[in-house]
Amino acid sequence: IAGITQAPTSQILAAGRRMTLRCTQDMRHNAMYWYRQDLGLGLRLIHYSNTAGTTGKGEVPDGYSVSRANTDDFPLTLASAVPSQTSVYFCASSDSSETRDLSFGPGTRLTVL
Amino acid sequence: AQSVSQHNHHVILSEAASLELGCNYSYGGTVNLFWYVQYPGQHLQLLLKYFSGDPLVKGIKGFEAEFIKSKFSFNLRKPSVQWSDTAEYFCAVNPPGGNNRLAFGKGNQVVVIP
């Protein structure tokens, strides 16, 4: 089934620990994105990648890093987690050639204690 | 700062009532506009989108939205809601030069009472 998969589904993490959220898409979309969703704040863009090999910073990049070694995968890493990074994280992708809307993954619910 | 505004974060209404959710943006130039819906426990799904042409856009599940350029608005409407429309609704804008890096509003939590 075509789409975006994210792992893990949920995670509880101690502050200071390193964590990588995984995102894989099989639609051969050029662009990929990481958003965090917080109650009352909507979705905010963390990092993005317009194409494999390139990445860029979004609205709230601090404390996060990404890589885009190939078209399909776009992992998000928290080098040293803090409680303010407790959130639901959504990976998304788009075929930047025409449709210009985003397809979203199921999300990862992360709790940092 | 450039932004996307959604008002009335919490909306409670009865089945068969009409729904209208406001969305205003502050970007100049040509924008692409979207409404996404997030049902409880699910990920975001596209309801409808506007790129160009007819400013009245029809989406899935009986939703429609009207782009009014002079008001920088893209309001979402449904004439008669159902219990299954209980969800959170997000307006999003792809601003000029945004390269699909959508800016989202804070969302409207809609609860439909049977």
Coordinates of C-alpha atoms in Angstrom, one line a residue:
Chain A
I1 CA 0.0 0.0 0.0
A2 CA 1.5 3.3 -1.1
G3 CA 2.0 5.9 1.6
I4 CA 4.1 7.1 4.5
T5 CA 5.2 4.9 7.4
Q6 CA 6.5 6.3 10.7
A7 CA 8.2 4.5 13.6
P8 CA 7.8 4.2 16.4
T9 CA 4.1 4.8 16.9
S10 CA 4.8 6.2 20.3
Q11 CA 7.7 6.5 22.7
I12 CA 8.4 7.6 26.2
L13 CA 11.9 9.0 26.5
A14 CA 14.1 10.2 29.4
A15 CA 15.4 13.7 29.1
G16 CA 18.9 13.9 27.7
R17 CA 18.5 10.7 25.6
R18 CA 19.1 10.6 21.9
M19 CA 16.1 9.5 19.7
T20 CA 15.6 9.0 16.0
L21 CA 12.1 9.1 14.5
R22 CA 11.9 7.2 11.3
C23 CA 9.9 8.1 8.2
T24 CA 9.7 6.2 4.9
Q25 CA 7.6 6.9 1.8
D26 CA 7.1 4.7 -1.2
M27 CA 5.5 7.3 -3.5
R28 CA 8.8 8.6 -4.9
H29 CA 7.9 12.1 -3.8
N30 CA 10.7 14.6 -4.1
A31 CA 10.0 16.6 -1.0
M32 CA 9.6 15.5 2.6
Y33 CA 8.8 17.4 5.8
W34 CA 8.7 17.0 9.5
Y35 CA 6.0 18.8 11.5
R36 CA 5.3 18.8 15.2
Q37 CA 1.7 19.2 16.4
D38 CA 1.0 20.7 19.7
L39 CA -2.4 21.5 21.3
G40 CA -3.5 25.0 20.5
L41 CA -0.5 25.6 18.2
G42 CA -1.4 23.6 15.1
L43 CA 1.4 22.2 13.0
R44 CA 4.8 23.8 12.9
L45 CA 7.5 22.9 10.4
I46 CA 10.7 21.5 11.9
H47 CA 12.8 20.6 8.9
Y48 CA 12.3 19.9 5.2
S49 CA 14.0 18.4 2.2
N50 CA 13.2 19.4 -1.3
T51 CA 15.1 16.5 -2.8
A52 CA 17.5 13.8 -1.8
G53 CA 20.8 15.2 -0.5
T54 CA 19.4 18.5 0.6
T55 CA 17.7 19.7 3.8
G56 CA 16.5 23.0 5.2
K57 CA 15.3 24.5 8.4
G58 CA 11.7 25.2 9.1
E59 CA 10.0 27.3 11.8
V60 CA 11.2 25.4 14.9
P61 CA 14.4 23.6 14.0
D62 CA 16.3 23.9 17.3
G63 CA 17.2 20.6 19.0
Y64 CA 16.4 18.6 15.8
S65 CA 18.5 17.4 12.9
V66 CA 17.5 15.5 9.7
S67 CA 19.2 13.7 6.9
R68 CA 18.1 12.7 3.4
A69 CA 20.4 10.1 2.0
N70 CA 17.9 8.8 -0.5
T71 CA 14.4 9.6 -1.8
D72 CA 12.4 7.3 0.5
D73 CA 13.8 8.0 4.0
F74 CA 13.8 11.1 6.1
P75 CA 14.8 10.4 9.7
L76 CA 14.4 13.1 12.4
T77 CA 16.9 13.0 15.3
L78 CA 16.7 14.6 18.7
A79 CA 20.3 14.7 19.9
S80 CA 19.4 15.3 23.6
A81 CA 15.7 15.3 24.2
V82 CA 14.1 17.9 26.5
P83 CA 10.5 17.9 27.9
S84 CA 9.5 20.7 25.6
Q85 CA 9.9 18.3 22.7
T86 CA 7.0 16.3 23.9
S87 CA 4.7 16.4 21.0
V88 CA 3.1 14.4 18.1
Y89 CA 5.5 14.3 15.1
F90 CA 4.2 14.0 11.6
C91 CA 6.2 13.3 8.5
A92 CA 4.8 14.4 5.2
S93 CA 5.8 14.3 1.6
S94 CA 4.8 16.0 -1.7
D95 CA 5.3 15.5 -5.3
S96 CA 6.5 19.0 -6.0
S97 CA 6.0 18.7 -9.7
E98 CA 2.2 19.2 -9.8
T99 CA -0.1 18.4 -6.9
R100 CA 1.6 20.5 -4.3
D101 CA -0.5 19.1 -1.4
L102 CA 1.1 17.1 1.3
S103 CA 0.5 13.4 2.2
F104 CA 0.9 12.8 5.9
G105 CA 2.1 9.8 7.9
P106 CA 0.3 8.4 10.9
G107 CA 2.5 10.3 13.4
T108 CA 4.7 9.5 16.3
R109 CA 3.6 10.4 19.8
L110 CA 6.7 11.3 21.8
T111 CA 6.8 12.0 25.5
V112 CA 10.0 13.3 27.1
L113 CA 10.1 13.0 30.9
Chain B
A1 CA 5.1 38.0 10.9
Q2 CA 3.3 36.2 8.1
S3 CA 0.6 33.9 9.5
V4 CA -2.5 31.8 9.0
S5 CA -5.4 32.6 11.4
Q6 CA -8.2 30.4 12.4
H7 CA -10.8 31.7 14.8
N8 CA -13.1 30.0 17.3
H9 CA -10.8 27.1 18.2
H10 CA -13.6 25.0 19.7
V11 CA -16.9 24.6 17.9
I12 CA -19.8 22.5 19.2
L13 CA -22.9 22.0 17.1
S14 CA -25.7 19.6 16.6
E15 CA -26.2 17.2 13.7
A16 CA -27.8 18.9 10.6
A17 CA -26.5 22.3 11.7
S18 CA -24.4 24.3 9.2
L19 CA -20.7 24.8 9.8
E20 CA -18.5 27.6 8.7
L21 CA -14.8 27.9 9.7
G22 CA -12.9 31.0 9.0
C23 CA -9.4 31.2 7.7
N24 CA -7.4 34.3 7.0
Y25 CA -3.8 34.6 5.9
S26 CA -1.4 37.5 5.7
Y27 CA 0.8 36.6 2.8
G28 CA 0.8 38.8 -0.3
G29 CA 1.0 37.5 -3.9
T30 CA -0.2 34.2 -5.2
V31 CA -0.8 31.5 -2.7
N32 CA -2.1 28.0 -2.7
L33 CA -4.7 27.2 0.0
F34 CA -5.7 24.0 1.7
W35 CA -8.0 22.6 4.3
Y36 CA -6.9 19.4 6.1
V37 CA -9.0 17.3 8.5
Q38 CA -7.7 15.1 11.3
Y39 CA -10.3 12.6 12.7
P40 CA -9.7 11.4 16.2
G41 CA -6.6 9.3 16.4
Q42 CA -5.8 9.6 12.7
H43 CA -3.4 11.6 10.6
L44 CA -4.2 14.6 8.5
Q45 CA -6.1 14.1 5.3
L46 CA -6.7 16.6 2.5
L47 CA -10.3 18.0 2.4
L48 CA -9.9 20.4 -0.5
K49 CA -7.4 22.8 -2.1
Y50 CA -7.4 25.9 -4.2
F51 CA -4.7 26.7 -6.7
S52 CA -6.4 28.8 -9.3
G53 CA -9.7 29.2 -11.3
D54 CA -13.1 29.0 -9.7
P55 CA -12.8 30.5 -6.2
L56 CA -15.5 28.2 -4.9
V57 CA -13.9 24.8 -4.3
K58 CA -15.7 21.6 -3.6
G59 CA -14.0 18.9 -1.6
I60 CA -14.8 15.5 -0.1
K61 CA -17.6 14.7 2.2
G62 CA -19.8 17.7 1.2
F63 CA -17.3 20.4 2.2
E64 CA -16.6 23.5 0.2
A65 CA -14.5 26.5 0.6
E66 CA -14.5 30.0 -0.9
F67 CA -11.4 31.9 -1.7
I68 CA -11.9 35.7 -1.4
K69 CA -8.7 37.3 -2.5
S70 CA -9.7 40.8 -1.4
K71 CA -10.3 39.5 2.2
F72 CA -7.3 37.1 2.2
S73 CA -9.8 34.5 3.3
F74 CA -10.5 30.8 2.6
N75 CA -13.5 29.9 4.7
L76 CA -14.7 26.3 4.9
R77 CA -18.4 25.4 4.9
K78 CA -20.7 22.5 5.1
P79 CA -24.4 23.0 5.0
S80 CA -25.4 20.1 7.2
V81 CA -22.9 18.3 9.5
Q82 CA -23.0 14.8 10.7
W83 CA -21.6 13.2 13.9
S84 CA -18.8 11.7 11.7
D85 CA -17.6 15.3 11.0
T86 CA -16.2 15.5 14.5
A87 CA -12.6 16.3 13.9
E88 CA -9.9 18.9 14.0
Y89 CA -9.7 21.1 10.9
F90 CA -6.6 22.9 9.7
C91 CA -6.2 25.7 7.2
A92 CA -2.9 25.8 5.4
V93 CA -1.2 28.1 3.0
N94 CA 1.7 27.6 0.6
P95 CA 3.0 31.1 0.4
P96 CA 4.7 32.7 -2.6
G97 CA 8.1 31.0 -3.0
G98 CA 7.1 28.6 -0.2
N99 CA 8.0 25.5 -2.2
N100 CA 5.2 23.5 -0.6
R101 CA 6.4 24.4 2.9
L102 CA 2.9 24.8 4.2
A103 CA 2.1 27.2 7.0
F104 CA -0.8 25.9 9.1
G105 CA -3.3 27.6 11.3
K106 CA -3.8 26.5 14.9
G107 CA -6.8 24.4 14.0
N108 CA -10.5 24.3 14.8
Q109 CA -11.7 21.5 17.1
V110 CA -15.3 20.6 15.9
V111 CA -17.6 18.4 17.9
V112 CA -20.9 17.4 16.4
I113 CA -23.5 16.2 18.9
P114 CA -25.8 13.5 17.6

